[in-house]
PDB file of C-alpha atoms in Angstrom:
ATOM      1  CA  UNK A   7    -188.221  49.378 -75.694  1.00 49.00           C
ATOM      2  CA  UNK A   8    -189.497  48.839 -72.462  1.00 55.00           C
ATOM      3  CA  UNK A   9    -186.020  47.281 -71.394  1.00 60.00           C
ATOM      4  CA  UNK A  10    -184.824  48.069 -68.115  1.00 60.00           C
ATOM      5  CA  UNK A  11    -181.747  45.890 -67.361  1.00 67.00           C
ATOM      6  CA  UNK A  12    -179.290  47.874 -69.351  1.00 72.00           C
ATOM      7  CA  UNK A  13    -176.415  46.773 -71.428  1.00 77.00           C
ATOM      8  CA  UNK A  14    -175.537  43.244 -70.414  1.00 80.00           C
ATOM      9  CA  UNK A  15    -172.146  42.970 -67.645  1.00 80.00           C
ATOM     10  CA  UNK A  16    -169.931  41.553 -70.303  1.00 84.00           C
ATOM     11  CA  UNK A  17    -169.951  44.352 -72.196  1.00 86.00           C
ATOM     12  CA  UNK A  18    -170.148  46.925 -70.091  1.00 86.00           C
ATOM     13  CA  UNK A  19    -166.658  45.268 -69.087  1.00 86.00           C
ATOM     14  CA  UNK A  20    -165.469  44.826 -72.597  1.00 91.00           C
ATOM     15  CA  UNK A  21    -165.895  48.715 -72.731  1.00 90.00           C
ATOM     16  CA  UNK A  22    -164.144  49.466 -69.331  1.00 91.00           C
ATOM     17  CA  UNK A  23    -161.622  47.429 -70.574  1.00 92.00           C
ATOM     18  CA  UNK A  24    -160.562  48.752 -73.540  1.00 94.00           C
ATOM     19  CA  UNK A  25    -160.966  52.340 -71.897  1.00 93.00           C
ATOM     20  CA  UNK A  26    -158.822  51.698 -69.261  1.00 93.00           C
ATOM     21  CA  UNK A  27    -156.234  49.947 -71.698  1.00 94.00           C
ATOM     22  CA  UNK A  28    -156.172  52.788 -73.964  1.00 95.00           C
ATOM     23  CA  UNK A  29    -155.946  54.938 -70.587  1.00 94.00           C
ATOM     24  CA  UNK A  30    -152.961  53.290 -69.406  1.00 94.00           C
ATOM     25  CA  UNK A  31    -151.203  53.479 -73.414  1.00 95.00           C
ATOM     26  CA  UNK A  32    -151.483  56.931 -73.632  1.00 94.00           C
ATOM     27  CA  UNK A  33    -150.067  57.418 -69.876  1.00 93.00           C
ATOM     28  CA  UNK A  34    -147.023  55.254 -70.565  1.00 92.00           C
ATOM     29  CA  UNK A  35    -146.398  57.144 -74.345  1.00 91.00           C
ATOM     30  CA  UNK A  36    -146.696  60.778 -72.153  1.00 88.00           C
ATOM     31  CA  UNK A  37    -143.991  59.460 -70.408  1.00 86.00           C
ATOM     32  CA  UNK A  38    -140.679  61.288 -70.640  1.00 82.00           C
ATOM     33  CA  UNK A  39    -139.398  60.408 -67.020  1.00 81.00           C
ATOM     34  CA  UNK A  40    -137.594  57.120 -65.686  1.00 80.00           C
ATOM     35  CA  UNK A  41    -139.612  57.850 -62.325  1.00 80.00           C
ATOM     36  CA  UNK A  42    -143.065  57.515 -63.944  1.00 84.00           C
ATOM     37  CA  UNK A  43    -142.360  54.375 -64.821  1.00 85.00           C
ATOM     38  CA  UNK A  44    -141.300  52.812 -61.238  1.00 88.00           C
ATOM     39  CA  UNK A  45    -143.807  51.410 -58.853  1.00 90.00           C
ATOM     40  CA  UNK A  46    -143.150  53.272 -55.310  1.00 88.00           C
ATOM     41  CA  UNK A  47    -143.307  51.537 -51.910  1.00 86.00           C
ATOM     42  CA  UNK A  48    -144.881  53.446 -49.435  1.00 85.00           C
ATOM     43  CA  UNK A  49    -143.068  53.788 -45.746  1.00 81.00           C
ATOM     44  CA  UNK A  50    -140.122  52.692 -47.591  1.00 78.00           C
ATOM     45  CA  UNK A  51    -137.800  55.580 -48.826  1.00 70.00           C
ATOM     46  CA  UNK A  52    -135.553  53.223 -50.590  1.00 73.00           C
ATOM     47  CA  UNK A  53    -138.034  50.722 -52.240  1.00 79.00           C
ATOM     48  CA  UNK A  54    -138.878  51.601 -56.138  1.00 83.00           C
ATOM     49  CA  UNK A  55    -139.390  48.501 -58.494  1.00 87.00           C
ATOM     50  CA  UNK A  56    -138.506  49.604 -62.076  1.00 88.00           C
ATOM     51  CA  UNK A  57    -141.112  48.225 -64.461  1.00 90.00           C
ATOM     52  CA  UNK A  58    -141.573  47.708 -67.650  1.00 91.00           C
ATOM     53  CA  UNK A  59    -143.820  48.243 -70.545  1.00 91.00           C
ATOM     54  CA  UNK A  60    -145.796  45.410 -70.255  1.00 93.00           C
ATOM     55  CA  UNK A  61    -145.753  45.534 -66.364  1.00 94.00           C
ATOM     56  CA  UNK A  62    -146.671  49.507 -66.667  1.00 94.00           C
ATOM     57  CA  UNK A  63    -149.754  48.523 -68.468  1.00 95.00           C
ATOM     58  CA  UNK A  64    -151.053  45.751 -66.833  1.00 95.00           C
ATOM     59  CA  UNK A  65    -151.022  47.739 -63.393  1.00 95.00           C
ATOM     60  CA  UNK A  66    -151.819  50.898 -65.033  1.00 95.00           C
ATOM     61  CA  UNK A  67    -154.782  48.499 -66.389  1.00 96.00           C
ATOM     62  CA  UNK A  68    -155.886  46.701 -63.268  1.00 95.00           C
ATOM     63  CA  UNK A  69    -155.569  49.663 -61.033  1.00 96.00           C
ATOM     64  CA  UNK A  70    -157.914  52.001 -63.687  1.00 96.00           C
ATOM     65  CA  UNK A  71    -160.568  48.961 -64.068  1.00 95.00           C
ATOM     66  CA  UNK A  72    -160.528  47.819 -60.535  1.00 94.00           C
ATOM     67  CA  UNK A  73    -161.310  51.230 -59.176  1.00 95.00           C
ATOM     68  CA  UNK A  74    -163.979  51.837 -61.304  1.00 95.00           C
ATOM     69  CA  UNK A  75    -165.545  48.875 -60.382  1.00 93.00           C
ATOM     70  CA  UNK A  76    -165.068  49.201 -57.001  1.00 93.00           C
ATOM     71  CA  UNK A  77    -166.560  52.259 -56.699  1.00 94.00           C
ATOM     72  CA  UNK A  78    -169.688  51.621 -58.541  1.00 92.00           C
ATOM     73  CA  UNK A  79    -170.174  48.484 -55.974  1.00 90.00           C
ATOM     74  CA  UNK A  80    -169.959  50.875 -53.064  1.00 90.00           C
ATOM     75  CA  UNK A  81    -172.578  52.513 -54.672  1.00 89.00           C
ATOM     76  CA  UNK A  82    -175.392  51.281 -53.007  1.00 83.00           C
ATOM     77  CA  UNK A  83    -176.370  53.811 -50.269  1.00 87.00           C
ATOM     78  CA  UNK A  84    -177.207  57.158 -50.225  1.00 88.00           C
ATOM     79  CA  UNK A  85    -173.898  58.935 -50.283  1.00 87.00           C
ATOM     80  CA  UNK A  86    -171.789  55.842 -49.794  1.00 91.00           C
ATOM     81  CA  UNK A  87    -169.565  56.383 -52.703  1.00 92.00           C
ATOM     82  CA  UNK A  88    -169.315  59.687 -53.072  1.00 95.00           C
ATOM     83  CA  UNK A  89    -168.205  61.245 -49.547  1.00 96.00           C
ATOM     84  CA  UNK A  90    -164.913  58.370 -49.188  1.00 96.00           C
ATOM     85  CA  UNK A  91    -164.164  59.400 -53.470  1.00 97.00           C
ATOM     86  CA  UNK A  92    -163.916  63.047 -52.274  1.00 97.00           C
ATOM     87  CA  UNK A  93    -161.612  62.539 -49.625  1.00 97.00           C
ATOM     88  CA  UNK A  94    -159.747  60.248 -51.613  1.00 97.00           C
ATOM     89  CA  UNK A  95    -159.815  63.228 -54.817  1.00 97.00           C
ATOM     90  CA  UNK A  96    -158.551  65.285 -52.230  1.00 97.00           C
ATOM     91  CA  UNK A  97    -155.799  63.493 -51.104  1.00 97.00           C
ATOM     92  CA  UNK A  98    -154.235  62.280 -54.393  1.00 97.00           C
ATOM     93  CA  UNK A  99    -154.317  66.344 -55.327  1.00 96.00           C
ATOM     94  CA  UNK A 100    -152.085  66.869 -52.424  1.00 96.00           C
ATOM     95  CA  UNK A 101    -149.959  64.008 -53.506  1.00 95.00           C
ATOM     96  CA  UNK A 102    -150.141  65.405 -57.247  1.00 96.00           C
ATOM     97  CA  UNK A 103    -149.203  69.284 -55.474  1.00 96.00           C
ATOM     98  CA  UNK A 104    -145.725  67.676 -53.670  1.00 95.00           C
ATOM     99  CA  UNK A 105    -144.911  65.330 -56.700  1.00 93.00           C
ATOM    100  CA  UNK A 106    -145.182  67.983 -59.029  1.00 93.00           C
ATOM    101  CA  UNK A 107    -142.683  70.622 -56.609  1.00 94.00           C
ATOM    102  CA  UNK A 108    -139.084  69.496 -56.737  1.00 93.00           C
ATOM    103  CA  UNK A 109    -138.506  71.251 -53.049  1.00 94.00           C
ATOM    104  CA  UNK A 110    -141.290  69.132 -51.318  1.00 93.00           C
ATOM    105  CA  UNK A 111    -140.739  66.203 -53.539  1.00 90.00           C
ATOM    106  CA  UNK A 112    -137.201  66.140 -52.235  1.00 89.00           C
ATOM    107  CA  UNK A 113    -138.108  66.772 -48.670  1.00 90.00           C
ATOM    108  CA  UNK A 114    -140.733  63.918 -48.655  1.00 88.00           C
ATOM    109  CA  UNK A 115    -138.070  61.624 -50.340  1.00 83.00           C
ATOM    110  CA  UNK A 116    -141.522  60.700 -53.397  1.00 84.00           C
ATOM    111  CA  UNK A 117    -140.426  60.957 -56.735  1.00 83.00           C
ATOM    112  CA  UNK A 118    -140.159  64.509 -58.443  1.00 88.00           C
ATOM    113  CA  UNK A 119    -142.220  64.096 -61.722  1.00 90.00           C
ATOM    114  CA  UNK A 120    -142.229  67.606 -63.807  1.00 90.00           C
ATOM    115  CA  UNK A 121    -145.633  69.018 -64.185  1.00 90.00           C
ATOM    116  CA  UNK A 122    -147.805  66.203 -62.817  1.00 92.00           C
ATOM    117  CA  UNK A 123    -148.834  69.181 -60.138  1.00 92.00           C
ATOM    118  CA  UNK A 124    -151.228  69.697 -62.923  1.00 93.00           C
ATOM    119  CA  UNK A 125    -153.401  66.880 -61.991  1.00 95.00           C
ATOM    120  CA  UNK A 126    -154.534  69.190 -58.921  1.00 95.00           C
ATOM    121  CA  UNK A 127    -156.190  71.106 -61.052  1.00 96.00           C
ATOM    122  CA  UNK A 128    -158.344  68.238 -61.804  1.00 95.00           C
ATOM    123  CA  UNK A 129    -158.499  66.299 -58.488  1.00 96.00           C
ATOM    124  CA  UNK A 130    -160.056  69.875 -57.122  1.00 96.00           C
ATOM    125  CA  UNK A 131    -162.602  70.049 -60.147  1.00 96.00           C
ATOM    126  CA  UNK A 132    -163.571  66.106 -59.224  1.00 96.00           C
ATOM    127  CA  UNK A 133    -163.895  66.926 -55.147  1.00 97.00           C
ATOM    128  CA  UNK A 134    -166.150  70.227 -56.146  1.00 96.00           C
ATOM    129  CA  UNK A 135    -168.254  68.192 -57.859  1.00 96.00           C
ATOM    130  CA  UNK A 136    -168.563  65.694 -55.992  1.00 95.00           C
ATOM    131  CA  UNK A 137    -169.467  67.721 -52.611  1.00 96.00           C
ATOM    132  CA  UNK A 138    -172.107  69.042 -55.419  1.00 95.00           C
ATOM    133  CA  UNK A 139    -173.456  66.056 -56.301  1.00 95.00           C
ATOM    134  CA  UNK A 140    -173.805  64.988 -52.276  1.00 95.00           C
ATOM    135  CA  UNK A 141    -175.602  67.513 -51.244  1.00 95.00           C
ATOM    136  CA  UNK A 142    -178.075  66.383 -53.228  1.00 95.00           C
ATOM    137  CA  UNK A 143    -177.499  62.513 -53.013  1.00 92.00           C
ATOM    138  CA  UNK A 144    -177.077  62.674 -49.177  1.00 90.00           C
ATOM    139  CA  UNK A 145    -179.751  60.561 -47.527  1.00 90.00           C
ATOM    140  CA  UNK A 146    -182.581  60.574 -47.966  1.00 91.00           C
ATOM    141  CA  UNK A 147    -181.374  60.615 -52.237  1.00 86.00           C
ATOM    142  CA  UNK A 148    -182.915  63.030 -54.590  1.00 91.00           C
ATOM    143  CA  UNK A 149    -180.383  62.063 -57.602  1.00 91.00           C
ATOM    144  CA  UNK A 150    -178.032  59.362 -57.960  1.00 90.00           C
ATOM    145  CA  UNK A 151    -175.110  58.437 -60.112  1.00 90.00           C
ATOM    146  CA  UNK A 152    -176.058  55.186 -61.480  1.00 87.00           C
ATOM    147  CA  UNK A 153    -173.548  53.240 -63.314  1.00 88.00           C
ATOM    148  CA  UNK A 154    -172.329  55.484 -65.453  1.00 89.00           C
ATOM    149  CA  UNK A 155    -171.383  58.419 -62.549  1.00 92.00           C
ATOM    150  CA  UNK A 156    -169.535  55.905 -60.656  1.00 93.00           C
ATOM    151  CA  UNK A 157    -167.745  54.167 -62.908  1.00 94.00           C
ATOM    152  CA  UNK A 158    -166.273  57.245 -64.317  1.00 94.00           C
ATOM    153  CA  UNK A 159    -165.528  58.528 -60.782  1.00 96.00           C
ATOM    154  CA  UNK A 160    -163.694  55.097 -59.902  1.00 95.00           C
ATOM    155  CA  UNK A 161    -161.948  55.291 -62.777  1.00 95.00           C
ATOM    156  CA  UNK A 162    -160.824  59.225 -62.591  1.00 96.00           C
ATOM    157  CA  UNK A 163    -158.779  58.135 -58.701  1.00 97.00           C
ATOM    158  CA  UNK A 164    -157.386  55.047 -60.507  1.00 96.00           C
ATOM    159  CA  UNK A 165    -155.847  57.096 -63.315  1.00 96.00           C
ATOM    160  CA  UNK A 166    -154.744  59.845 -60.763  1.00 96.00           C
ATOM    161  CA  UNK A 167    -153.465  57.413 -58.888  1.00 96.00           C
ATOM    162  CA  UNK A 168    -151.373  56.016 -61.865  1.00 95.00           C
ATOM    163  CA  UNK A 169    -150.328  59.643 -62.447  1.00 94.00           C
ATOM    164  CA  UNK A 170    -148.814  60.558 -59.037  1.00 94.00           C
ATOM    165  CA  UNK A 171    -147.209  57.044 -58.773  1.00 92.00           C
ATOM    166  CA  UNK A 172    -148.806  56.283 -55.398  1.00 93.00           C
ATOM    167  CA  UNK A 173    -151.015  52.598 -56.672  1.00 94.00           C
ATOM    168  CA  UNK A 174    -150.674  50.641 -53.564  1.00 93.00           C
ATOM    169  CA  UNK A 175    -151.585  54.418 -51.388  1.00 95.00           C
ATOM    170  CA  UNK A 176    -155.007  54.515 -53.203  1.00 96.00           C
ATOM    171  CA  UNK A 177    -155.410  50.469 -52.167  1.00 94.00           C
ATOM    172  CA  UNK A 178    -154.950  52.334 -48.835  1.00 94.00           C
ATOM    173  CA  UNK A 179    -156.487  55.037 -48.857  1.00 96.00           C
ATOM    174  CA  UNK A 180    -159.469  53.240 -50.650  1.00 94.00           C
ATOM    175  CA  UNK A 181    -159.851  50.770 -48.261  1.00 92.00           C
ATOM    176  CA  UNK A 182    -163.501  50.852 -48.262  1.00 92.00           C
ATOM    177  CA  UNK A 183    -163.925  50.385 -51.863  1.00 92.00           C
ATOM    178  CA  UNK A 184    -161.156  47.513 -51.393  1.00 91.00           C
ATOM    179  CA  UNK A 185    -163.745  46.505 -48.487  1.00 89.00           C
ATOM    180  CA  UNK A 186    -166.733  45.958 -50.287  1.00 86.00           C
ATOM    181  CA  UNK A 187    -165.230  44.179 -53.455  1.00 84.00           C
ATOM    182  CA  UNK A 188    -163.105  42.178 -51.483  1.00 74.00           C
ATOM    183  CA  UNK A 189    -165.465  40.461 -48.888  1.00 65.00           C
ATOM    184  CA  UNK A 190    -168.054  40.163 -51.508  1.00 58.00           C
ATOM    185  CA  UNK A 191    -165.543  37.805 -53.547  1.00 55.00           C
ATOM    186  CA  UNK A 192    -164.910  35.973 -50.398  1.00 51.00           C
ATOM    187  CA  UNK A 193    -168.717  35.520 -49.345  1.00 49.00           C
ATOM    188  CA  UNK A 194    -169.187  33.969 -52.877  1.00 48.00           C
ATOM    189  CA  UNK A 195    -166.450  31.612 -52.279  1.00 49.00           C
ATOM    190  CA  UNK A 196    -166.967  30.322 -49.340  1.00 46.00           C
ATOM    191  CA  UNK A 197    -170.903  30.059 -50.037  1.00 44.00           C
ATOM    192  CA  UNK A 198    -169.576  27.830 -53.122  1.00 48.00           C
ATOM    193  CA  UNK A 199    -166.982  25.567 -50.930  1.00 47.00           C
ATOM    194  CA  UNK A 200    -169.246  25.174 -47.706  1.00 49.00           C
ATOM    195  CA  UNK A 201    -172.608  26.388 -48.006  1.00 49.00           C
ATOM    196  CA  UNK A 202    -172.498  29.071 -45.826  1.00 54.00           C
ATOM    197  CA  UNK A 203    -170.756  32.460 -44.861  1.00 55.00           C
ATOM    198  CA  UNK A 204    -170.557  35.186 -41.882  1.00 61.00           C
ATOM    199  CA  UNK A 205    -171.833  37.360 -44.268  1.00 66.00           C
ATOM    200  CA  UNK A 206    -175.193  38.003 -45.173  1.00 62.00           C
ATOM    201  CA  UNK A 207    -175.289  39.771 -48.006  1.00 63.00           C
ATOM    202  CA  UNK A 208    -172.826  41.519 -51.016  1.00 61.00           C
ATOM    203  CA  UNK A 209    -171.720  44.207 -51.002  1.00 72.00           C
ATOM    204  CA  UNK A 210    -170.906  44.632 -46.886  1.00 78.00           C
ATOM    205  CA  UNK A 211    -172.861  47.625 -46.713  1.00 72.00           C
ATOM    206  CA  UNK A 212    -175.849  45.497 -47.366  1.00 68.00           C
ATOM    207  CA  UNK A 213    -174.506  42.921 -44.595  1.00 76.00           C
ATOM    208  CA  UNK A 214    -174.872  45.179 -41.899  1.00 77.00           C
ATOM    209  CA  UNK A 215    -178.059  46.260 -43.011  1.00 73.00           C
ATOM    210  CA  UNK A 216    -179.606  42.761 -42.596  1.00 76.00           C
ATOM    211  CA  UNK A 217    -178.111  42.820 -39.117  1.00 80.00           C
ATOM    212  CA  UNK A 218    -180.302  46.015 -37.864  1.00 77.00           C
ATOM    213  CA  UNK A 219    -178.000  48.861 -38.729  1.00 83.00           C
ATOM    214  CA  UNK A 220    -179.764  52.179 -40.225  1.00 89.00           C
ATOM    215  CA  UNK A 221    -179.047  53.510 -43.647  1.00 87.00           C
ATOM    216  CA  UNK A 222    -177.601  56.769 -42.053  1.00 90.00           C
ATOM    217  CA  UNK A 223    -175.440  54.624 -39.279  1.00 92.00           C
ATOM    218  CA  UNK A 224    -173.601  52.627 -41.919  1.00 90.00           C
ATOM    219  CA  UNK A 225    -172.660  55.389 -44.722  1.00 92.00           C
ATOM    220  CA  UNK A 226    -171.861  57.868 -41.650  1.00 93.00           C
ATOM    221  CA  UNK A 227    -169.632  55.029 -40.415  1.00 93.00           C
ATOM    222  CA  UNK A 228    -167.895  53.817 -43.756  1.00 93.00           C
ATOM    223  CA  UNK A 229    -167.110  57.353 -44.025  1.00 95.00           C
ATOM    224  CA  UNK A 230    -165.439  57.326 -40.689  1.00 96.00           C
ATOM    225  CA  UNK A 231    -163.137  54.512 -41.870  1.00 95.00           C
ATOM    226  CA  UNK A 232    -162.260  56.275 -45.220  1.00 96.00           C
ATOM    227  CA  UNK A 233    -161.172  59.456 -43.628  1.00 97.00           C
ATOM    228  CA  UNK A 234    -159.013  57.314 -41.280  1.00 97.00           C
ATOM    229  CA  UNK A 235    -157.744  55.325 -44.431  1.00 97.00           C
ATOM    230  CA  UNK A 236    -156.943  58.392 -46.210  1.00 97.00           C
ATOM    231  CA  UNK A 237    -154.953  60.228 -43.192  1.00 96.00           C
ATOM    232  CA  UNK A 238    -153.111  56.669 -43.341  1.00 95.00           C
ATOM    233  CA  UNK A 239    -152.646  57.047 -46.506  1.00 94.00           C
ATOM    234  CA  UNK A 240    -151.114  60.816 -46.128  1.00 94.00           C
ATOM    235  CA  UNK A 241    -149.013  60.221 -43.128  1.00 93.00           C
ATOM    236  CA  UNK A 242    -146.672  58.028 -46.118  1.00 90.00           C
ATOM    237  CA  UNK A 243    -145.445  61.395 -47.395  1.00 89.00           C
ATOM    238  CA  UNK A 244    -143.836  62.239 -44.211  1.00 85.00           C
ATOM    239  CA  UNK A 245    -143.454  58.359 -42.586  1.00 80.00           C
ATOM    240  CA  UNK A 246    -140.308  57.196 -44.982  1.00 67.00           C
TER     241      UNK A 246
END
């Protein structure tokens, strides 16, 4: 009672691990297709590294857990992580869409997976609800997500992700997420080896607070990069 700190990192990690080990089991069981087991270059048509069981399910593994942490680190501003998750939602659906049609699949040179079109159904349902959930979170923030909303919704792209077969597109495409881990890591580290570090303050967003930026100026401008990552990200179907 009275407790306000919440359940303790360590286990909050325990649980997103063995969620996003059983995640990446069930996906590699479902399988009934050579090509949902291969991990796919992007701008290369002829690049597809078979892998196996174990190598399945430790990318399967990092890609589900990493998002989902990712995502809930962006989560600092009003509407920070929510606006680049739609877009990215939204583009995995279309990538979901031409996976799942052997026509486009073929056209696009991506692997043709039967049925994984499916997964549009849900990529829509997550992009509808999160446009929901910003109108309402958009600065200044009458509800947030909290741990628990953005850790599911960083974990929902990573498993998408794993389902179309496009990992290393959604390390694109997320870029900001990637961002905001990422230079937080190497703050840390170079705080520890020389006392001292270009940036301010982990996660970024929080950086370029401390150097005068407004809230609304650096969410409006992170989302300006994701929607730049994502197009990136989309111009692989056709760039091959």
């Amino acid at each position: 009672m009275g407790n306000s700190k919440g359940l303790a990192a360590r286990y909050k990690y325990l649980a997103q691990s063995v969620i996003g080990l059983g995640a990446a089991l069930v996906l590699h069981n479902l399988h009934q297709f050579s090509s949902e087991s291969v991990l796919y270059v992007p701008f290369f048509k002829t690049v597809a590294v078979p892998m196996s069981t174990a190598a399945f399910l430790a990318l399967s593994y990092f890609v589900i857990v990493g998002t989902s942490n990712a995502v809930n680190l962006t989560d600092g501003l009003d509407g920070l992580a929510i606006m680049p998750a739609v877009m990215v939602a939204a583009a995995l659906g279309i990538f979901a869409y031409v996976t799942g049609n052997i026509r486009f699949a073929t056209y696009l040179q991506i692997p043709y997976i039967p049925g994984v079109g499916e997964a549009l159904i849900f990529s829509a349902t997550l992009v509808g609800a999160g446009l929901g959930f910003l109108w309402f979170n958009s600065y200044p923030a009458q509800v947030f997500m909290g741990d628990v909303g953005a850790l599911a919704v960083g974990a929902a792209l990573g498993t998408l992700a794993v389902i179309v077969r496009q990992e290393i597109v959604l390390f694109v495409m997320g870029g900001v997420f990637v961002l905001e881990t990422g230079l937080g890591d190497v703050a840390g580290g170079v705080v520890q080896a020389h006392g001292q570090a270009n940036i301010r303050m982990a996660p970024i967003h929080h950086h370029f607070e401390l150097k005068g930026w407004a809230e609304p100026k650096v969410i409006v401008r992170f989302w300006i990069i994701s929607f730049v990552l994502v197009l990136v990200g989309l111009a692989t179907l056709k760039i091959r």
